[in-house]
Tab-separated table of C-alpha atoms in Angstrom:
chain	number	residue	atom	x	y	z
A	103	UNK	CA	-34.169	89.685	-102.613
A	104	UNK	CA	-30.895	90.760	-100.964
A	105	UNK	CA	-28.345	88.053	-100.233
A	106	UNK	CA	-27.512	87.818	-96.522
A	107	UNK	CA	-23.847	88.323	-95.714
A	108	UNK	CA	-23.695	85.490	-93.213
A	109	UNK	CA	-23.841	81.799	-93.928
A	110	UNK	CA	-27.184	80.061	-93.270
A	111	UNK	CA	-27.592	78.268	-89.979
A	112	UNK	CA	-27.184	74.514	-89.773
A	113	UNK	CA	-30.920	74.082	-89.234
A	114	UNK	CA	-31.680	76.035	-92.376
A	115	UNK	CA	-29.410	73.817	-94.458
A	116	UNK	CA	-30.484	70.488	-92.930
A	117	UNK	CA	-32.366	68.249	-95.363
A	118	UNK	CA	-34.028	64.891	-95.058
A	119	UNK	CA	-30.793	63.230	-96.111
A	120	UNK	CA	-29.500	61.793	-99.377
A	121	UNK	CA	-31.748	59.797	-101.694
A	122	UNK	CA	-32.069	56.190	-100.643
A	123	UNK	CA	-31.267	52.845	-102.186
A	124	UNK	CA	-28.553	51.755	-104.595
A	125	UNK	CA	-29.024	52.281	-108.352
A	126	UNK	CA	-28.185	49.539	-110.784
A	127	UNK	CA	-25.384	51.772	-112.158
A	128	UNK	CA	-21.859	51.681	-110.745
A	129	UNK	CA	-19.815	54.875	-110.504
A	130	UNK	CA	-16.773	54.657	-112.769
A	131	UNK	CA	-13.330	56.135	-112.178
A	132	UNK	CA	-13.438	59.813	-111.204
A	133	UNK	CA	-10.838	62.595	-111.035
A	134	UNK	CA	-9.352	63.607	-107.686
A	135	UNK	CA	-11.769	65.764	-105.665
A	136	UNK	CA	-10.133	67.284	-102.582
A	137	UNK	CA	-12.320	69.274	-100.234
A	138	UNK	CA	-12.188	73.014	-100.885
A	139	UNK	CA	-10.070	74.629	-98.165
A	140	UNK	CA	-8.961	78.207	-97.619
A	141	UNK	CA	-9.193	80.859	-100.316
A	142	UNK	CA	-9.437	79.597	-103.895
A	143	UNK	CA	-9.754	81.583	-107.123
A	144	UNK	CA	-10.897	80.679	-110.629
A	145	UNK	CA	-11.915	82.364	-113.852
A	146	UNK	CA	-15.155	80.365	-113.790
A	147	UNK	CA	-16.597	78.438	-110.851
A	148	UNK	CA	-19.158	75.736	-111.594
A	149	UNK	CA	-21.086	74.516	-108.550
A	150	UNK	CA	-22.738	71.165	-109.188
A	151	UNK	CA	-21.006	68.155	-110.781
A	152	UNK	CA	-24.054	66.712	-112.478
A	153	UNK	CA	-24.626	66.690	-116.226
A	154	UNK	CA	-25.522	70.397	-116.448
A	155	UNK	CA	-22.495	71.658	-114.539
A	156	UNK	CA	-20.080	69.217	-116.169
A	157	UNK	CA	-21.404	69.960	-119.668
A	158	UNK	CA	-20.887	73.665	-119.004
A	159	UNK	CA	-17.323	73.098	-117.759
A	160	UNK	CA	-16.566	70.768	-120.683
A	161	UNK	CA	-17.701	73.244	-123.341
A	162	UNK	CA	-15.871	76.114	-121.636
A	163	UNK	CA	-12.635	74.131	-121.462
A	164	UNK	CA	-12.976	72.911	-125.033
A	165	UNK	CA	-13.691	76.320	-126.531
A	166	UNK	CA	-11.414	78.425	-124.322
A	167	UNK	CA	-8.257	76.418	-123.543
A	168	UNK	CA	-6.350	77.940	-120.651
A	169	UNK	CA	-9.467	79.200	-118.879
A	170	UNK	CA	-9.134	78.420	-115.172
A	171	UNK	CA	-12.261	76.407	-114.303
A	172	UNK	CA	-13.143	74.926	-110.928
A	173	UNK	CA	-16.025	72.472	-110.398
A	174	UNK	CA	-17.289	72.122	-106.818
A	175	UNK	CA	-19.886	69.641	-105.562
A	176	UNK	CA	-21.496	68.894	-102.211
A	177	UNK	CA	-20.475	65.267	-102.673
A	178	UNK	CA	-18.989	64.477	-106.081
A	179	UNK	CA	-19.737	63.856	-109.781
A	180	UNK	CA	-22.837	61.721	-110.436
A	181	UNK	CA	-23.770	61.668	-106.731
A	182	UNK	CA	-27.069	63.449	-107.382
A	183	UNK	CA	-29.843	63.082	-109.939
A	184	UNK	CA	-27.460	62.690	-112.908
A	185	UNK	CA	-26.113	59.428	-111.495
A	186	UNK	CA	-29.394	58.184	-110.041
A	187	UNK	CA	-31.630	58.531	-113.096
A	188	UNK	CA	-33.021	55.718	-115.212
A	189	UNK	CA	-31.336	56.603	-118.494
A	190	UNK	CA	-34.291	57.606	-120.685
A	191	UNK	CA	-33.163	59.998	-123.409
A	192	UNK	CA	-36.060	61.437	-125.374
A	193	UNK	CA	-37.195	64.629	-127.127
A	194	UNK	CA	-39.679	66.234	-124.767
A	195	UNK	CA	-39.390	69.414	-122.700
A	196	UNK	CA	-41.722	71.529	-120.619
A	197	UNK	CA	-45.462	70.877	-120.557
A	198	UNK	CA	-47.135	68.500	-123.015
A	199	UNK	CA	-47.161	69.922	-126.520
A	200	UNK	CA	-50.902	70.704	-126.547
A	201	UNK	CA	-50.556	72.725	-123.322
A	202	UNK	CA	-47.457	74.429	-124.718
A	203	UNK	CA	-49.489	75.554	-127.742
A	204	UNK	CA	-52.224	77.004	-125.523
A	205	UNK	CA	-49.752	78.730	-123.224
A	206	UNK	CA	-47.112	80.021	-125.636
A	207	UNK	CA	-48.611	79.795	-129.128
A	208	UNK	CA	-47.779	77.408	-131.982
A	209	UNK	CA	-44.474	78.970	-133.062
A	210	UNK	CA	-42.919	78.814	-129.592
A	211	UNK	CA	-44.328	75.334	-128.934
A	212	UNK	CA	-42.723	74.133	-132.173
A	213	UNK	CA	-39.374	75.678	-131.233
A	214	UNK	CA	-39.569	74.075	-127.798
A	215	UNK	CA	-40.017	70.621	-129.290
A	216	UNK	CA	-37.300	71.192	-131.886
A	217	UNK	CA	-34.923	72.322	-129.133
A	218	UNK	CA	-35.595	69.086	-127.243
A	219	UNK	CA	-34.844	67.062	-130.391
A	220	UNK	CA	-31.521	68.896	-130.747
A	221	UNK	CA	-30.806	68.239	-127.083
A	222	UNK	CA	-31.153	64.483	-127.640
A	223	UNK	CA	-28.817	64.674	-130.612
A	224	UNK	CA	-26.321	66.685	-128.539
A	225	UNK	CA	-26.182	63.870	-125.970
A	226	UNK	CA	-25.751	61.256	-128.693
A	227	UNK	CA	-22.927	63.326	-130.214
A	228	UNK	CA	-21.332	63.760	-126.784
A	229	UNK	CA	-21.396	59.999	-126.182
A	230	UNK	CA	-19.623	59.564	-129.521
A	231	UNK	CA	-16.947	62.154	-128.692
A	232	UNK	CA	-16.293	60.718	-125.236
A	233	UNK	CA	-16.346	57.150	-126.579
A	234	UNK	CA	-17.706	55.938	-123.263
A	235	UNK	CA	-19.121	52.427	-122.663
A	236	UNK	CA	-22.415	53.638	-121.222
A	237	UNK	CA	-24.778	51.014	-122.604
A	238	UNK	CA	-26.051	53.432	-125.240
A	239	UNK	CA	-28.914	51.963	-127.258
A	240	UNK	CA	-30.383	54.333	-129.863
A	241	UNK	CA	-34.050	53.558	-130.403
A	242	UNK	CA	-37.526	54.972	-129.997
A	243	UNK	CA	-39.448	56.319	-127.042
A	244	UNK	CA	-43.167	55.549	-126.903
A	245	UNK	CA	-45.729	57.506	-124.896
A	246	UNK	CA	-48.644	55.085	-124.666
A	247	UNK	CA	-52.144	54.882	-123.168
A	248	UNK	CA	-53.943	52.015	-121.440
A	249	UNK	CA	-56.652	54.073	-119.711
A	250	UNK	CA	-59.420	56.391	-120.990
A	251	UNK	CA	-57.704	59.380	-119.350
A	252	UNK	CA	-54.421	58.505	-121.009
A	253	UNK	CA	-56.102	58.085	-124.394
A	254	UNK	CA	-57.693	61.553	-124.140
A	255	UNK	CA	-54.333	63.114	-123.229
A	256	UNK	CA	-52.642	61.297	-126.086
A	257	UNK	CA	-55.270	62.404	-128.633
A	258	UNK	CA	-54.751	66.059	-127.663
A	259	UNK	CA	-51.006	65.730	-128.053
A	260	UNK	CA	-51.348	63.949	-131.385
A	261	UNK	CA	-53.575	66.725	-132.787
A	262	UNK	CA	-51.115	69.368	-131.605
A	263	UNK	CA	-48.122	67.561	-133.123
A	264	UNK	CA	-49.938	67.168	-136.434
A	265	UNK	CA	-50.926	70.866	-136.496
A	266	UNK	CA	-47.320	71.904	-135.781
A	267	UNK	CA	-45.909	69.601	-138.444
A	268	UNK	CA	-43.837	67.621	-135.947
A	269	UNK	CA	-42.553	64.154	-136.772
A	270	UNK	CA	-44.365	62.318	-133.957
A	271	UNK	CA	-46.238	59.384	-135.552
A	272	UNK	CA	-49.330	57.841	-133.968
A	273	UNK	CA	-49.187	54.140	-133.151
A	274	UNK	CA	-52.305	51.982	-133.143
A	275	UNK	CA	-52.811	49.126	-130.708
A	276	UNK	CA	-51.569	46.756	-133.403
A	277	UNK	CA	-48.517	48.935	-134.048
A	278	UNK	CA	-47.722	48.906	-130.364
A	279	UNK	CA	-48.091	45.130	-130.129
A	280	UNK	CA	-45.539	44.804	-132.916
A	281	UNK	CA	-43.068	46.642	-130.700
A	282	UNK	CA	-43.882	45.713	-127.092
A	283	UNK	CA	-46.083	42.928	-125.781
A	284	UNK	CA	-48.142	45.114	-123.463
A	285	UNK	CA	-51.838	45.785	-124.243
A	286	UNK	CA	-51.704	49.542	-124.794
A	287	UNK	CA	-54.523	51.195	-126.751
A	288	UNK	CA	-52.499	53.780	-128.700
A	289	UNK	CA	-49.212	55.622	-128.555
A	290	UNK	CA	-47.025	58.408	-129.866
A	291	UNK	CA	-43.582	57.601	-131.224
A	292	UNK	CA	-40.821	60.042	-130.231
A	293	UNK	CA	-37.459	60.046	-131.988
A	294	UNK	CA	-34.541	60.361	-131.956
A	295	UNK	CA	-34.332	58.657	-128.581
A	296	UNK	CA	-32.082	56.266	-126.702
A	297	UNK	CA	-31.433	54.585	-123.384
A	298	UNK	CA	-28.102	54.612	-121.563
A	299	UNK	CA	-26.298	54.373	-118.222
A	300	UNK	CA	-26.514	57.962	-116.859
A	301	UNK	CA	-23.840	57.459	-114.190
A	302	UNK	CA	-21.317	56.209	-116.773
A	303	UNK	CA	-21.972	59.235	-118.987
A	304	UNK	CA	-21.650	61.658	-116.063
A	305	UNK	CA	-18.400	60.076	-114.861
A	306	UNK	CA	-16.967	60.096	-118.395
A	307	UNK	CA	-17.804	63.770	-118.713
A	308	UNK	CA	-16.010	64.476	-115.412
A	309	UNK	CA	-12.910	62.638	-116.642
A	310	UNK	CA	-13.007	64.562	-119.933
A	311	UNK	CA	-13.189	67.855	-118.021
A	312	UNK	CA	-10.223	66.861	-115.847
A	313	UNK	CA	-8.229	65.931	-118.952
A	314	UNK	CA	-8.798	69.484	-120.203
A	315	UNK	CA	-7.425	70.972	-116.985
A	316	UNK	CA	-10.637	71.512	-115.006
A	317	UNK	CA	-10.053	71.327	-111.214
A	318	UNK	CA	-12.488	69.414	-108.991
A	319	UNK	CA	-13.446	69.873	-105.351
A	320	UNK	CA	-15.736	67.430	-103.530
A	321	UNK	CA	-17.514	67.164	-100.195
A	322	UNK	CA	-18.004	70.933	-100.287
A	323	UNK	CA	-21.661	72.007	-100.085
A	324	UNK	CA	-22.401	75.588	-101.068
A	325	UNK	CA	-23.420	77.646	-98.032
A	326	UNK	CA	-23.843	81.152	-99.442
A	327	UNK	CA	-23.335	83.324	-102.512
A	328	UNK	CA	-22.346	86.984	-102.216
A	329	UNK	CA	-22.393	89.431	-105.118
A	330	UNK	CA	-18.919	90.424	-106.220
A	331	UNK	CA	-17.434	93.692	-105.101
A	332	UNK	CA	-13.974	93.611	-106.694
A	333	UNK	CA	-13.266	90.285	-108.383
A	334	UNK	CA	-16.644	88.713	-109.057
A	335	UNK	CA	-18.945	86.548	-106.930
A	336	UNK	CA	-17.856	85.056	-103.626
A	337	UNK	CA	-18.921	81.463	-102.972
A	338	UNK	CA	-18.846	80.248	-99.376
A	339	UNK	CA	-18.184	76.594	-98.456
A	340	UNK	CA	-17.747	74.925	-95.054
A	341	UNK	CA	-13.944	75.039	-95.148
A	342	UNK	CA	-13.197	77.883	-97.538
A	343	UNK	CA	-14.227	80.521	-100.042
A	344	UNK	CA	-13.983	80.663	-103.805
A	345	UNK	CA	-13.668	83.942	-105.702
A	346	UNK	CA	-14.448	83.706	-109.402
A	347	UNK	CA	-14.830	86.019	-112.338
A	348	UNK	CA	-18.035	84.199	-113.232
A	349	UNK	CA	-20.057	81.476	-111.521
A	350	UNK	CA	-22.519	78.866	-112.764
A	351	UNK	CA	-24.761	77.346	-110.102
A	352	UNK	CA	-26.070	74.062	-111.501
A	353	UNK	CA	-27.546	73.170	-108.114
A	354	UNK	CA	-31.176	72.420	-109.014
A	355	UNK	CA	-33.466	72.635	-105.950
A	356	UNK	CA	-30.547	73.422	-103.598
A	357	UNK	CA	-30.833	77.046	-104.782
A	358	UNK	CA	-33.498	77.554	-102.125
A	359	UNK	CA	-31.169	76.760	-99.222
A	360	UNK	CA	-28.752	79.541	-100.187
A	361	UNK	CA	-31.415	82.139	-100.857
A	362	UNK	CA	-30.999	82.483	-104.615
A	363	UNK	CA	-33.880	84.490	-106.116
A	364	UNK	CA	-34.708	81.956	-108.838
A	365	UNK	CA	-38.306	81.255	-107.795
A	366	UNK	CA	-39.353	77.837	-106.553
A	367	UNK	CA	-37.521	74.802	-107.850
A	368	UNK	CA	-39.235	72.144	-105.773
A	369	UNK	CA	-37.300	69.006	-104.786
A	370	UNK	CA	-39.271	65.859	-105.511
A	371	UNK	CA	-38.215	62.357	-104.589
A	372	UNK	CA	-38.768	59.963	-107.492
A	373	UNK	CA	-38.411	56.187	-107.367
A	374	UNK	CA	-37.073	53.373	-109.544
A	375	UNK	CA	-36.506	49.623	-109.506
A	376	UNK	CA	-34.447	47.237	-111.601
A	377	UNK	CA	-34.868	43.498	-112.089
A	378	UNK	CA	-32.793	40.424	-112.685
A	379	UNK	CA	-32.405	39.368	-116.356
A	380	UNK	CA	-35.560	38.112	-118.046
A	381	UNK	CA	-35.774	34.977	-120.111
A	382	UNK	CA	-34.846	35.529	-123.738
A	383	UNK	CA	-38.476	35.094	-124.965
A	384	UNK	CA	-39.823	37.569	-122.391
A	385	UNK	CA	-37.111	40.071	-123.273
A	386	UNK	CA	-37.962	39.854	-126.953
A	387	UNK	CA	-41.698	40.086	-126.227
A	388	UNK	CA	-41.113	43.412	-124.454
A	389	UNK	CA	-39.137	44.804	-127.376
A	390	UNK	CA	-35.710	44.207	-125.888
A	391	UNK	CA	-33.788	43.934	-129.117
A	392	UNK	CA	-34.930	47.392	-130.273
A	393	UNK	CA	-34.408	49.002	-126.865
A	394	UNK	CA	-37.753	50.780	-126.543
A	395	UNK	CA	-38.657	52.959	-123.584
A	396	UNK	CA	-42.401	53.087	-122.860
A	397	UNK	CA	-44.004	55.869	-120.806
A	398	UNK	CA	-47.640	55.859	-119.702
A	399	UNK	CA	-49.621	58.927	-120.802
A	400	UNK	CA	-50.986	59.890	-117.367
A	401	UNK	CA	-49.736	62.360	-114.710
A	402	UNK	CA	-46.545	61.213	-112.959
A	403	UNK	CA	-46.386	58.552	-115.636
A	404	UNK	CA	-44.872	55.176	-114.784
A	405	UNK	CA	-42.489	53.856	-117.415
A	406	UNK	CA	-40.170	50.999	-118.212
A	407	UNK	CA	-37.092	50.364	-120.303
A	408	UNK	CA	-35.011	47.286	-121.091
A	409	UNK	CA	-31.363	46.922	-120.091
A	410	UNK	CA	-28.671	45.379	-122.320
A	411	UNK	CA	-28.275	42.525	-119.798
A	412	UNK	CA	-31.990	41.656	-120.277
A	413	UNK	CA	-33.081	43.317	-117.034
A	414	UNK	CA	-35.887	45.874	-116.761
A	415	UNK	CA	-35.840	49.313	-115.150
A	416	UNK	CA	-39.135	50.915	-114.104
A	417	UNK	CA	-39.785	54.317	-112.590
A	418	UNK	CA	-42.387	57.012	-112.074
A	419	UNK	CA	-45.943	56.635	-110.831
A	420	UNK	CA	-45.315	58.091	-107.380
A	421	UNK	CA	-43.412	61.115	-106.081
A	422	UNK	CA	-42.805	62.596	-102.641
A	423	UNK	CA	-42.280	66.182	-101.539
A	424	UNK	CA	-39.435	65.567	-99.053
A	425	UNK	CA	-39.422	69.042	-97.486
A	426	UNK	CA	-40.503	68.810	-93.854
A	427	UNK	CA	-40.526	65.006	-93.723
A	428	UNK	CA	-38.272	63.246	-91.259
A	429	UNK	CA	-36.300	60.137	-92.173
A	430	UNK	CA	-38.890	57.621	-90.857
A	431	UNK	CA	-41.749	59.130	-92.877
A	432	UNK	CA	-39.577	59.490	-95.956
A	433	UNK	CA	-38.521	55.832	-95.699
A	434	UNK	CA	-42.138	54.748	-95.274
A	435	UNK	CA	-43.177	56.660	-98.380
A	436	UNK	CA	-40.317	55.097	-100.267
A	437	UNK	CA	-41.390	51.601	-99.277
A	438	UNK	CA	-44.936	52.310	-100.491
A	439	UNK	CA	-43.662	53.812	-103.741
A	440	UNK	CA	-41.393	50.849	-104.487
A	441	UNK	CA	-44.144	48.377	-103.637
A	442	UNK	CA	-46.546	50.093	-106.014
A	443	UNK	CA	-43.921	50.320	-108.755
A	444	UNK	CA	-43.059	46.629	-108.446
A	445	UNK	CA	-46.742	45.728	-108.648
A	446	UNK	CA	-47.212	47.885	-111.748
A	447	UNK	CA	-44.165	46.338	-113.403
A	448	UNK	CA	-45.359	42.794	-112.718
A	449	UNK	CA	-48.748	43.626	-114.260
A	450	UNK	CA	-47.258	44.504	-117.642
A	451	UNK	CA	-46.584	40.978	-118.884
A	452	UNK	CA	-47.063	37.431	-117.519
A	453	UNK	CA	-43.323	36.801	-117.713
A	454	UNK	CA	-42.758	39.656	-115.250
A	455	UNK	CA	-45.020	38.235	-112.545
A	456	UNK	CA	-42.196	36.376	-110.756
A	457	UNK	CA	-39.152	38.377	-111.827
A	458	UNK	CA	-36.784	39.244	-108.992
A	459	UNK	CA	-36.272	42.931	-108.182
A	460	UNK	CA	-32.549	43.435	-107.577
A	461	UNK	CA	-32.301	47.209	-107.012
A	462	UNK	CA	-34.561	49.873	-105.507
A	463	UNK	CA	-33.484	53.492	-105.370
A	464	UNK	CA	-34.663	57.066	-105.402
A	465	UNK	CA	-33.335	60.422	-106.577
A	466	UNK	CA	-34.171	64.092	-106.307
A	467	UNK	CA	-35.364	66.063	-109.304
A	468	UNK	CA	-36.295	69.735	-109.476
A	469	UNK	CA	-39.836	70.718	-110.477
A	470	UNK	CA	-41.281	74.148	-111.184
A	471	UNK	CA	-44.854	75.375	-110.987
A	472	UNK	CA	-45.138	75.760	-114.772
A	473	UNK	CA	-43.146	72.648	-115.830
A	474	UNK	CA	-40.363	74.771	-117.346
A	475	UNK	CA	-36.677	74.803	-116.384
A	476	UNK	CA	-34.810	77.928	-115.287
A	477	UNK	CA	-31.648	78.764	-117.224
A	478	UNK	CA	-30.367	82.299	-116.940
A	479	UNK	CA	-28.500	85.005	-115.020
A	480	UNK	CA	-29.460	85.395	-111.349
A	481	UNK	CA	-31.176	88.702	-110.569
A	482	UNK	CA	-29.051	90.898	-108.320
A	483	UNK	CA	-25.943	88.709	-108.649
A	484	UNK	CA	-23.727	89.978	-111.474
A	485	UNK	CA	-21.800	87.269	-113.321
A	486	UNK	CA	-23.795	84.453	-111.662
A	487	UNK	CA	-25.887	82.028	-113.744
A	488	UNK	CA	-28.286	79.343	-112.587
A	489	UNK	CA	-29.370	76.033	-114.189
A	490	UNK	CA	-32.121	73.868	-112.701
A	491	UNK	CA	-35.663	72.571	-112.721
A	492	UNK	CA	-35.640	70.227	-115.716
A	493	UNK	CA	-38.841	68.632	-114.381
A	494	UNK	CA	-37.823	65.058	-115.087
A	495	UNK	CA	-36.364	65.658	-118.571
A	496	UNK	CA	-32.847	66.332	-117.351
A	497	UNK	CA	-30.827	63.752	-119.262
A	498	UNK	CA	-31.112	65.639	-122.560
A	499	UNK	CA	-31.862	69.143	-121.321
A	500	UNK	CA	-29.053	69.328	-118.746
A	501	UNK	CA	-26.392	68.796	-121.397
A	502	UNK	CA	-28.031	71.375	-123.662
A	503	UNK	CA	-28.360	73.892	-120.836
A	504	UNK	CA	-24.702	73.503	-119.890
A	505	UNK	CA	-23.652	74.194	-123.473
A	506	UNK	CA	-26.004	77.186	-123.681
A	507	UNK	CA	-24.607	78.818	-120.542
A	508	UNK	CA	-21.019	78.143	-121.642
A	509	UNK	CA	-21.785	79.959	-124.877
A	510	UNK	CA	-23.321	82.889	-123.015
A	511	UNK	CA	-20.248	83.208	-120.764
A	512	UNK	CA	-17.997	83.197	-123.817
A	513	UNK	CA	-20.030	85.954	-125.479
A	514	UNK	CA	-21.864	84.010	-128.165
A	515	UNK	CA	-24.183	86.273	-130.145
A	516	UNK	CA	-27.827	86.296	-129.069
A	517	UNK	CA	-29.527	83.404	-130.912
A	518	UNK	CA	-32.793	85.352	-131.270
A	519	UNK	CA	-36.023	84.897	-129.381
A	520	UNK	CA	-35.250	83.019	-126.153
A	521	UNK	CA	-37.002	79.799	-125.295
A	522	UNK	CA	-39.501	80.069	-122.399
A	523	UNK	CA	-37.046	78.421	-119.998
A	524	UNK	CA	-34.272	80.942	-120.744
A	525	UNK	CA	-35.270	83.038	-117.761
A	526	UNK	CA	-34.068	84.093	-114.342
A	527	UNK	CA	-36.808	82.655	-112.132
A	528	UNK	CA	-39.691	80.218	-111.877
A	529	UNK	CA	-43.100	80.931	-110.290
A	530	UNK	CA	-43.257	80.910	-106.507
A	531	UNK	CA	-44.892	77.915	-104.794
A	532	UNK	CA	-45.990	77.542	-101.135
A	533	UNK	CA	-43.146	75.365	-99.901
A	534	UNK	CA	-43.092	76.891	-96.415
A	535	UNK	CA	-45.742	77.647	-93.822
A	536	UNK	CA	-49.346	76.401	-93.659
A	537	UNK	CA	-49.766	76.252	-97.445
A	538	UNK	CA	-47.053	73.598	-97.764
A	539	UNK	CA	-49.504	70.877	-96.724
A	540	UNK	CA	-51.788	71.886	-99.600
A	541	UNK	CA	-48.914	71.493	-102.044
A	542	UNK	CA	-48.096	68.031	-100.674
A	543	UNK	CA	-51.776	67.032	-100.862
A	544	UNK	CA	-51.904	68.133	-104.507
A	545	UNK	CA	-48.812	66.095	-105.406
A	546	UNK	CA	-50.116	63.045	-103.532
A	547	UNK	CA	-53.478	63.369	-105.305
A	548	UNK	CA	-51.741	63.382	-108.689
A	549	UNK	CA	-50.005	60.166	-107.713
A	550	UNK	CA	-53.340	58.619	-106.687
A	551	UNK	CA	-54.847	59.649	-110.039
A	552	UNK	CA	-51.981	57.881	-111.781
A	553	UNK	CA	-52.400	54.692	-109.761
A	554	UNK	CA	-56.122	54.532	-110.484
A	555	UNK	CA	-55.675	55.340	-114.177
A	556	UNK	CA	-53.158	52.551	-114.666
């Protein structure tokens, strides 16, 4: 695919607007972010001030002091998915482990899981280095089943983990009751894991980058990318242009709007709610002291986690393909999603039946047709790398991907066989034209399956 030399039209770039609602996280202090004006140069340009882009800038600045690094964002640090997540940090990546074995073979499936475990540890180490008050609670993440379909899925994963020699213990119904007072049938215990405030971590990472000399530009959406002719890639913004020796585009599903040939990274709107503090007995009954996160083992799995202030955050269960939906329809889908999520949350435990929901919000994640991220050089664009499509596992993987790309830019030796998501593009999906309705119907059907299964 050849990059057009003119900027896309306004209609091509128009979206359905920013995600809605206010998360229960507050944005902390951020570095100055003037709008990018005129002609700007940098050794490395990082577009996207979420966890992936900031982790890349942080590792570059730490390992190569004096490197001129510019971070540019359409809005600012933590404004996207990194600041609107729900703070679940756990060791899973790509498709479920049993499907990974069938698709890639046991050796690659094992390496995929081990890479996700390292990614969790990388985030824990980063929190320690930044010394940020982000509500970090190391603990365990439980994937649990309450329905026959969930139990079948869980049994397949358990057999695969056992065959691969992975440390993923099986929990019986009694073992689950000892941890959380919800009548699940069985579960798998993933560790290391944690819960945290994702906006606080993202903001702390931005401040750490600024302290190392990284420059920030905000309110500057990327309009176009042109392959370099003399000095590297040219990045076009509404009020200026940036010429860099190398560029990292950590823009997730926004890659489509600028014509990057990275396959389809589909934007999906996902939903979350948070509650007022529970009574102390209810909090303890749901495993509050240990800080568990519990995820249902069905497609588009709903999940919950406990907050340090005794509140509950719940998410999942329903997603929306926002492409082609106007604001009224998108709002209506959000209202339905939040209503369903609140009902599911209240069904978990009698003490939750009357709890007050204090926050409702949504965020955009990037999904691919094969459940794998895309992390690699962009075909046809020398010195341009792309990071995106973490498929809902972005809290751990984004930090790992940023570090990986920083190492590649600095000439780290090849680590050996690449992981399946170290690639330049994802499969194509029918996001435009008549086939788009089929894609939306498929996603909606998966959500209906989840609602019935739970």
